[in-house]
Every structure is written in structure tokens, then in C-alpha cells.
């Protein structure tokens, strides 16, 4: 009876006397189960949709499996017979391979571009050498048509042959010469010419009895360096030539550079194992000149605004003048040269003339340094760096020098320093001030000036295990020759 009453609608009378029917609601737990079931269904459908959406790009863009191609049908033709083995016996009648005629040589370009060229060694030339303008290879077989373009061949004897090639140079270019390849010993010659143009000549001699093939044995390449306006030549010898069995014997290599009288912009050599013979009078001057060698002597005479000589394990000798900067560098050998800065003067001295600042570097090892500065303008700044090892070092300065004198003898005795009394070289009656700044075992620093404390110059003299001496005198000749 109670259940039937629960399902029957309730009657409620309003103030107007009308009756309203009100339906009774379902229990709460039934409504919760229905809502929960619908939520589970929605969540399940949404999860399936999300999973299929995430896999869709991979399924669309995934690579399709490769279907193997059908194997080709076999060739019905019979296989060709193998090629016969080469005959190991030499050709009893060798003859040169004819070459096509060459076109006339192009004129040097202001901004040259690399061109194809044959090479004697795959490692040369390199980008460090410069930009290749053109190359002229040489073959061993004399007289072969078209093989030795620009080379002049001659047989000196039944055992020796020679090839020569010449090139024009421009004095307004920064001229340079380099050698690469086989460690052959040669000579670089720099000399004056009576003409008005500069030129270069390369001369190569070899033993023909050791020549067994017609491969490229050497070549000369014209090179350019646009960064400094440089233009020069490179001589390339193959590395295999000196080691090949039955190979190749160089008997003479000479690299000659001829310059006219007057001013030359620059000259530089990078020719290791080549001796340097510099025969240029003071009627010809270089803006800058640098010569690099190794195990071979640098000798002769030359004048330049800036001059640098480097000869590792070999002597530097001759007479050299620099109007601004002078640098000499060697090792295990002596510097036996007449060195002048400013103009020509008495042998065995440094002479500084005509400028307000000078810079000189003298370096060697296992050999003595004995240098006298003959002349230095008053109030001029001198920076001199002299260094050796296991040998004595002596330096004589004029009374016009003002600045610091630093001596270092690690492992040696206290350096010696003396200054002779003299009158003011400028005639102003100034007092000569000499001050010992510091001294001890193996080092000493002194300061010299006229009228005021200190000066702008700087002299550094270094050696090891030996004696160091610096003398300041008005009579350099008497002190230097003592």
C-alpha cells in the first residue's frame, strides 16, 4: 500500500482552489549510476578517438615498404675473353709521345685567376705559396716536341743536362722567390743589371744517367699575392726525385734575380737549403728585403730600408745597410758582418744616420757578439736587441746614446758596464747622468742621459754562462778594437 502511494501523484491545492499534479522523483543512487555509466561511455569513445588521431601522421607519412625489382634476364651473349697480360719487357724502340702545339703565352694579369696546370708533385703548389698564374713543367727527355715550353735545354756532356728558363719582373711589385720539394742544395743570386728591367732566371742541371722516365721532374710557376701586390716565382722539385730507386740526381740549381739600379719595392726569399749570394751595391735600394735560408750561408752586400736576414745553422757575412730596421737571426754560427744603419761606413760597425728612431735585432747562439755602434744622432731613439748563448757578448755605444742598458747573463758573472767622461755632444753644456738602477749575479740595469734623468732608448744584451760587456765612449774605434 505504501509503494502504490509513492507512485501516485500528489495533489496540492492552491489558494485559488485549483489542483496541481506533482510527480515524485527517482531515488538518488539510481540517477548516479545512470550518469556514471554515460560518463564511462563518453570517456571510452574519446580515448579511442584521441589514440587514432595521434597515430594518424605516422601512418600517413611512414615510408612504404620497398618492393624488390625483378631480376634482369640473363644475357644470352657469351662472356668476352680476358685481356692479355702486359709484356714486362721494355720497349726496344722508345719514342716521345707527340704533344699538341702550344698557344702563345698570355700576358701577366693584374688579378690572375687559377688555371689548370700539370704538376710534378700533388702537394705543390699550395695556397700558402700564392695564387697560381701559370706553370711551366719540364720533362726529362730533351728535345721532345712541345714538352719543355719556355725552357732552353742543352746537353753539357754525355752525363749532364741543363735547362734554363727566364721571366720578366716588375720593380713596382713585391718580388718573391720560393722553392719546394726535394731537399736539394742550391744557390740564390741577387745581382744588379745594366738594363732598366728586373728579371729572374732559373737554371737546373741533373745527371742524365740516372734519368729513366719522361715524367715531369720539375717546374716553375708564376705566382701572385693580391694582399700585398706580390708577384714572384716558385721552383718545385718532386719529393720522390731524391729517393726513387735508380732515380734522379740534381747537380746544380741556381735561382738568379737581376734588378736595375734605383729603388725596388720589395724582395723576399723562402728558399731553405739554398745559399744566398747578394751582390747589390748601394746604388740600388730595396724598400724591404727578407732572406731566409737554412744550413747555407748568407753573404754579400745589400741596402734596404728594412732588412732581415735569417740563416739557421749557418753564418751570416758581408756588408749590409738598413736605413730604418735591421734584423739578423742565426744559430750555431757566427754573425761576421759589417752592419750599418743609415749609410755606408767603417767596416765592423753599426752606423745610425738621418733618422730619429732606429730598431736593430742581432741574434745567434754558440757564437760571440762583438758590435760597435759608431754613430748615433743626438736625441735619437735606439732600440737594440742582441742575444747569444754560451759565448761572450760585447757592445760599444757612442756618448750620444740615451736610455736604459739592460744586461742579462744567467749562470754567468756580474755584467760589466763603464762610461767614459765626455763633453755634451750637442754643445749645450749638459751634464752626463749615469745611474745604476739595479745589479746582481747575472743581471745589471743602467740608465744614461744628458741633462735629464732617463732617456727613450733601450739596449738589451743577453748571453748565458759567459761575460757581458757594455762600453759607452766617445772613441768607439779605440774601445772596440782593444
GROMACS .gro file of N, CA, C and O in nm, residues 215-285:
model
  284
  215UNK      N    1  10.865   1.144  -6.700
  215UNK     CA    2  10.768   1.213  -6.614
  215UNK      C    3  10.815   1.355  -6.588
  215UNK      O    4  10.931   1.389  -6.608
  216UNK      N    5  10.723   1.440  -6.540
  216UNK     CA    6  10.762   1.575  -6.505
  216UNK      C    7  10.856   1.571  -6.385
  216UNK      O    8  10.823   1.520  -6.280
  217UNK      N    9  10.975   1.628  -6.403
  217UNK     CA   10  11.074   1.624  -6.296
  217UNK      C   11  11.078   1.754  -6.217
  217UNK      O   12  11.112   1.754  -6.101
  218UNK      N   13  11.049   1.867  -6.281
  218UNK     CA   14  11.048   1.993  -6.209
  218UNK      C   15  10.967   2.093  -6.290
  218UNK      O   16  10.941   2.073  -6.409
  219UNK      N   17  10.928   2.201  -6.225
  219UNK     CA   18  10.854   2.305  -6.293
  219UNK      C   19  10.871   2.437  -6.220
  219UNK      O   20  10.904   2.440  -6.101
  220UNK      N   21  10.847   2.545  -6.292
  220UNK     CA   22  10.845   2.680  -6.236
  220UNK      C   23  10.707   2.736  -6.257
  220UNK      O   24  10.648   2.723  -6.364
  221UNK      N   25  10.653   2.797  -6.151
  221UNK     CA   26  10.519   2.856  -6.157
  221UNK      C   27  10.525   3.005  -6.127
  221UNK      O   28  10.596   3.046  -6.034
  222UNK      N   29  10.455   3.083  -6.206
  222UNK     CA   30  10.435   3.224  -6.173
  222UNK      C   31  10.325   3.233  -6.069
  222UNK      O   32  10.217   3.174  -6.084
  223UNK      N   33  10.350   3.310  -5.963
  223UNK     CA   34  10.258   3.320  -5.851
  223UNK      C   35  10.226   3.466  -5.823
  223UNK      O   36  10.306   3.555  -5.856
  224UNK      N   37  10.113   3.489  -5.763
  224UNK     CA   38  10.071   3.624  -5.727
  224UNK      C   39  10.010   3.623  -5.588
  224UNK      O   40   9.947   3.524  -5.547
  225UNK      N   41  10.028   3.733  -5.515
  225UNK     CA   42   9.966   3.752  -5.385
  225UNK      C   43   9.900   3.889  -5.386
  225UNK      O   44   9.966   3.992  -5.381
  226UNK      N   45   9.767   3.886  -5.393
  226UNK     CA   46   9.693   4.011  -5.409
  226UNK      C   47   9.691   4.095  -5.282
  226UNK      O   48   9.663   4.214  -5.287
  227UNK      N   49   9.719   4.033  -5.166
  227UNK     CA   50   9.710   4.110  -5.042
  227UNK      C   51   9.819   4.216  -5.032
  227UNK      O   52   9.799   4.321  -4.972
  228UNK      N   53   9.937   4.191  -5.089
  228UNK     CA   54  10.046   4.289  -5.081
  228UNK      C   55  10.102   4.325  -5.218
  228UNK      O   56  10.209   4.386  -5.227
  229UNK      N   57  10.031   4.290  -5.325
  229UNK     CA   58  10.080   4.321  -5.459
  229UNK      C   59  10.202   4.240  -5.496
  229UNK      O   60  10.279   4.281  -5.584
  230UNK      N   61  10.222   4.127  -5.430
  230UNK     CA   62  10.339   4.046  -5.457
  230UNK      C   63  10.325   3.965  -5.585
  230UNK      O   64  10.217   3.920  -5.622
  231UNK      N   65  10.438   3.945  -5.651
  231UNK     CA   66  10.442   3.863  -5.771
  231UNK      C   67  10.580   3.798  -5.776
  231UNK      O   68  10.681   3.865  -5.759
  232UNK      N   69  10.581   3.667  -5.797
  232UNK     CA   70  10.710   3.601  -5.794
  232UNK      C   71  10.705   3.465  -5.860
  232UNK      O   72  10.614   3.433  -5.937
  233UNK      N   73  10.808   3.386  -5.829
  233UNK     CA   74  10.825   3.255  -5.891
  233UNK      C   75  10.843   3.149  -5.784
  233UNK      O   76  10.901   3.175  -5.678
  234UNK      N   77  10.796   3.031  -5.816
  234UNK     CA   78  10.817   2.915  -5.730
  234UNK      C   79  10.882   2.804  -5.810
  234UNK      O   80  10.834   2.769  -5.919
  235UNK      N   81  10.990   2.749  -5.760
  235UNK     CA   82  11.057   2.635  -5.823
  235UNK      C   83  11.017   2.510  -5.745
  235UNK      O   84  11.042   2.501  -5.624
  236UNK      N   85  10.958   2.414  -5.813
  236UNK     CA   86  10.905   2.295  -5.747
  236UNK      C   87  10.978   2.171  -5.799
  236UNK      O   88  10.979   2.142  -5.919
  237UNK      N   89  11.042   2.101  -5.705
  237UNK     CA   90  11.112   1.978  -5.735
  237UNK      C   91  11.037   1.864  -5.668
  237UNK      O   92  10.997   1.876  -5.553
  238UNK      N   93  11.015   1.752  -5.735
  238UNK     CA   94  10.936   1.644  -5.674
  238UNK      C   95  11.010   1.579  -5.558
  238UNK      O   96  11.131   1.557  -5.564
  239UNK      N   97  10.937   1.549  -5.453
  239UNK     CA   98  10.998   1.483  -5.337
  239UNK      C   99  11.052   1.345  -5.370
  239UNK      O  100  11.148   1.298  -5.310
  240UNK      N  101  10.990   1.277  -5.467
  240UNK     CA  102  11.034   1.142  -5.497
  240UNK      C  103  11.165   1.139  -5.575
  240UNK      O  104  11.229   1.036  -5.586
  241UNK      N  105  11.207   1.254  -5.631
  241UNK     CA  106  11.324   1.253  -5.718
  241UNK      C  107  11.451   1.213  -5.644
  241UNK      O  108  11.538   1.149  -5.700
  242UNK      N  109  11.462   1.252  -5.518
  242UNK     CA  110  11.586   1.225  -5.445
  242UNK      C  111  11.586   1.087  -5.381
  242UNK      O  112  11.687   1.045  -5.328
  243UNK      N  113  11.470   1.018  -5.382
  243UNK     CA  114  11.462   0.890  -5.313
  243UNK      C  115  11.422   0.775  -5.403
  243UNK      O  116  11.426   0.660  -5.362
  244UNK      N  117  11.380   0.804  -5.527
  244UNK     CA  118  11.334   0.696  -5.615
  244UNK      C  119  11.450   0.604  -5.649
  244UNK      O  120  11.562   0.648  -5.674
  245UNK      N  121  11.427   0.472  -5.652
  245UNK     CA  122  11.533   0.378  -5.689
  245UNK      C  123  11.582   0.407  -5.830
  245UNK      O  124  11.506   0.420  -5.924
  246UNK      N  125  11.711   0.419  -5.845
  246UNK     CA  126  11.769   0.450  -5.973
  246UNK      C  127  11.735   0.587  -6.021
  246UNK      O  128  11.756   0.622  -6.136
  247UNK      N  129  11.687   0.668  -5.930
  247UNK     CA  130  11.611   0.789  -5.956
  247UNK      C  131  11.681   0.902  -6.023
  247UNK      O  132  11.715   0.899  -6.138
  248UNK      N  133  11.709   1.005  -5.950
  248UNK     CA  134  11.739   1.133  -6.012
  248UNK      C  135  11.841   1.206  -5.926
  248UNK      O  136  11.829   1.207  -5.805
  249UNK      N  137  11.940   1.263  -5.988
  249UNK     CA  138  12.046   1.332  -5.914
  249UNK      C  139  12.057   1.475  -5.963
  249UNK      O  140  12.088   1.499  -6.081
  250UNK      N  141  12.030   1.571  -5.872
  250UNK     CA  142  12.050   1.711  -5.906
  250UNK      C  143  12.199   1.742  -5.892
  250UNK      O  144  12.263   1.704  -5.795
  251UNK      N  145  12.254   1.812  -5.986
  251UNK     CA  146  12.394   1.853  -5.975
  251UNK      C  147  12.408   2.003  -5.951
  251UNK      O  148  12.508   2.047  -5.897
  252UNK      N  149  12.305   2.082  -5.990
  252UNK     CA  150  12.316   2.227  -5.972
  252UNK      C  151  12.178   2.289  -5.988
  252UNK      O  152  12.104   2.258  -6.081
  253UNK      N  153  12.143   2.378  -5.894
  253UNK     CA  154  12.020   2.457  -5.905
  253UNK      C  155  12.056   2.600  -5.867
  253UNK      O  156  12.103   2.625  -5.756
  254UNK      N  157  12.034   2.694  -5.958
  254UNK     CA  158  12.066   2.834  -5.934
  254UNK      C  159  11.942   2.918  -5.966
  254UNK      O  160  11.885   2.908  -6.074
  255UNK      N  161  11.904   3.000  -5.868
  255UNK     CA  162  11.789   3.090  -5.880
  255UNK      C  163  11.846   3.231  -5.880
  255UNK      O  164  11.890   3.281  -5.777
  256UNK      N  165  11.848   3.298  -5.996
  256UNK     CA  166  11.910   3.430  -6.010
  256UNK      C  167  11.803   3.537  -6.028
  256UNK      O  168  11.714   3.522  -6.111
  257UNK      N  169  11.814   3.643  -5.948
  257UNK     CA  170  11.724   3.758  -5.960
  257UNK      C  171  11.810   3.880  -5.993
  257UNK      O  172  11.902   3.914  -5.918
  258UNK      N  173  11.779   3.942  -6.106
  258UNK     CA  174  11.854   4.061  -6.151
  258UNK      C  175  11.766   4.184  -6.136
  258UNK      O  176  11.650   4.184  -6.175
  259UNK      N  177  11.824   4.289  -6.076
  259UNK     CA  178  11.749   4.413  -6.051
  259UNK      C  179  11.827   4.530  -6.108
  259UNK      O  180  11.951   4.532  -6.107
  260UNK      N  181  11.757   4.631  -6.159
  260UNK     CA  182  11.827   4.751  -6.210
  260UNK      C  183  11.866   4.844  -6.096
  260UNK      O  184  11.821   4.828  -5.982
  261UNK      N  185  11.950   4.939  -6.126
  261UNK     CA  186  11.986   5.039  -6.026
  261UNK      C  187  11.866   5.129  -5.999
  261UNK      O  188  11.788   5.159  -6.088
  262UNK      N  189  11.852   5.171  -5.875
  262UNK     CA  190  11.739   5.253  -5.837
  262UNK      C  191  11.668   5.192  -5.717
  262UNK      O  192  11.730   5.122  -5.636
  263UNK      N  193  11.540   5.218  -5.706
  263UNK     CA  194  11.463   5.170  -5.591
  263UNK      C  195  11.375   5.053  -5.631
  263UNK      O  196  11.301   5.059  -5.729
  264UNK      N  197  11.381   4.946  -5.553
  264UNK     CA  198  11.299   4.826  -5.572
  264UNK      C  199  11.202   4.820  -5.456
  264UNK      O  200  11.241   4.842  -5.340
  265UNK      N  201  11.075   4.792  -5.484
  265UNK     CA  202  10.974   4.793  -5.378
  265UNK      C  203  11.006   4.693  -5.269
  265UNK      O  204  11.015   4.730  -5.151
  266UNK      N  205  11.022   4.565  -5.303
  266UNK     CA  206  11.046   4.463  -5.200
  266UNK      C  207  11.099   4.337  -5.266
  266UNK      O  208  11.072   4.309  -5.383
  267UNK      N  209  11.174   4.261  -5.188
  267UNK     CA  210  11.225   4.132  -5.232
  267UNK      C  211  11.228   4.039  -5.112
  267UNK      O  212  11.276   4.075  -5.005
  268UNK      N  213  11.176   3.918  -5.133
  268UNK     CA  214  11.172   3.819  -5.025
  268UNK      C  215  11.199   3.681  -5.082
  268UNK      O  216  11.152   3.646  -5.190
  269UNK      N  217  11.277   3.601  -5.008
  269UNK     CA  218  11.302   3.463  -5.049
  269UNK      C  219  11.261   3.369  -4.936
  269UNK      O  220  11.276   3.400  -4.818
  270UNK      N  221  11.209   3.255  -4.976
  270UNK     CA  222  11.176   3.147  -4.883
  270UNK      C  223  11.237   3.021  -4.945
  270UNK      O  224  11.167   2.941  -5.006
  271UNK      N  225  11.367   3.008  -4.932
  271UNK     CA  226  11.442   2.905  -5.005
  271UNK      C  227  11.535   2.833  -4.909
  271UNK      O  228  11.655   2.862  -4.901
  272UNK      N  229  11.480   2.740  -4.832
  272UNK     CA  230  11.560   2.667  -4.735
  272UNK      C  231  11.659   2.576  -4.809
  272UNK      O  232  11.631   2.524  -4.917
  273UNK      N  233  11.778   2.558  -4.749
  273UNK     CA  234  11.888   2.480  -4.805
  273UNK      C  235  11.951   2.546  -4.927
  273UNK      O  236  12.021   2.480  -5.003
  274UNK      N  237  11.925   2.673  -4.944
  274UNK     CA  238  11.986   2.748  -5.054
  274UNK      C  239  12.078   2.855  -4.997
  274UNK      O  240  12.036   2.934  -4.911
  275UNK      N  241  12.201   2.856  -5.043
  275UNK     CA  242  12.292   2.965  -5.006
  275UNK      C  243  12.248   3.093  -5.077
  275UNK      O  244  12.184   3.087  -5.183
  276UNK      N  245  12.280   3.207  -5.017
  276UNK     CA  246  12.244   3.336  -5.074
  276UNK      C  247  12.371   3.415  -5.104
  276UNK      O  248  12.453   3.437  -5.014
  277UNK      N  249  12.382   3.457  -5.227
  277UNK     CA  250  12.494   3.542  -5.270
  277UNK      C  251  12.434   3.675  -5.316
  277UNK      O  252  12.378   3.684  -5.426
  278UNK      N  253  12.442   3.776  -5.231
  278UNK     CA  254  12.379   3.905  -5.257
  278UNK      C  255  12.486   4.004  -5.302
  278UNK      O  256  12.573   4.041  -5.224
  279UNK      N  257  12.479   4.045  -5.427
  279UNK     CA  258  12.579   4.136  -5.484
  279UNK      C  259  12.509   4.257  -5.543
  279UNK      O  260  12.496   4.272  -5.664
  280UNK      N  261  12.463   4.346  -5.452
  280UNK     CA  262  12.390   4.466  -5.494
  280UNK      C  263  12.455   4.585  -5.426
  280UNK      O  264  12.462   4.591  -5.303
  281UNK      N  265  12.501   4.683  -5.503
  281UNK     CA  266  12.569   4.799  -5.447
  281UNK      C  267  12.467   4.895  -5.387
  281UNK      O  268  12.345   4.877  -5.400
  282UNK      N  269  12.517   5.000  -5.322
  282UNK     CA  270  12.428   5.097  -5.259
  282UNK      C  271  12.361   5.189  -5.360
  282UNK      O  272  12.282   5.276  -5.323
  283UNK      N  273  12.387   5.169  -5.489
  283UNK     CA  274  12.314   5.244  -5.592
  283UNK      C  275  12.174   5.186  -5.614
  283UNK      O  276  12.091   5.247  -5.680
  284UNK      N  277  12.152   5.068  -5.560
  284UNK     CA  278  12.021   5.004  -5.566
  284UNK      C  279  11.972   4.982  -5.424
  284UNK      O  280  12.043   4.925  -5.341
  285UNK      N  281  11.851   5.027  -5.393
  285UNK     CA  282  11.796   5.012  -5.259
  285UNK      C  283  11.660   4.944  -5.267
  285UNK      O  284  11.585   4.961  -5.364
   0.00000   0.00000   0.00000
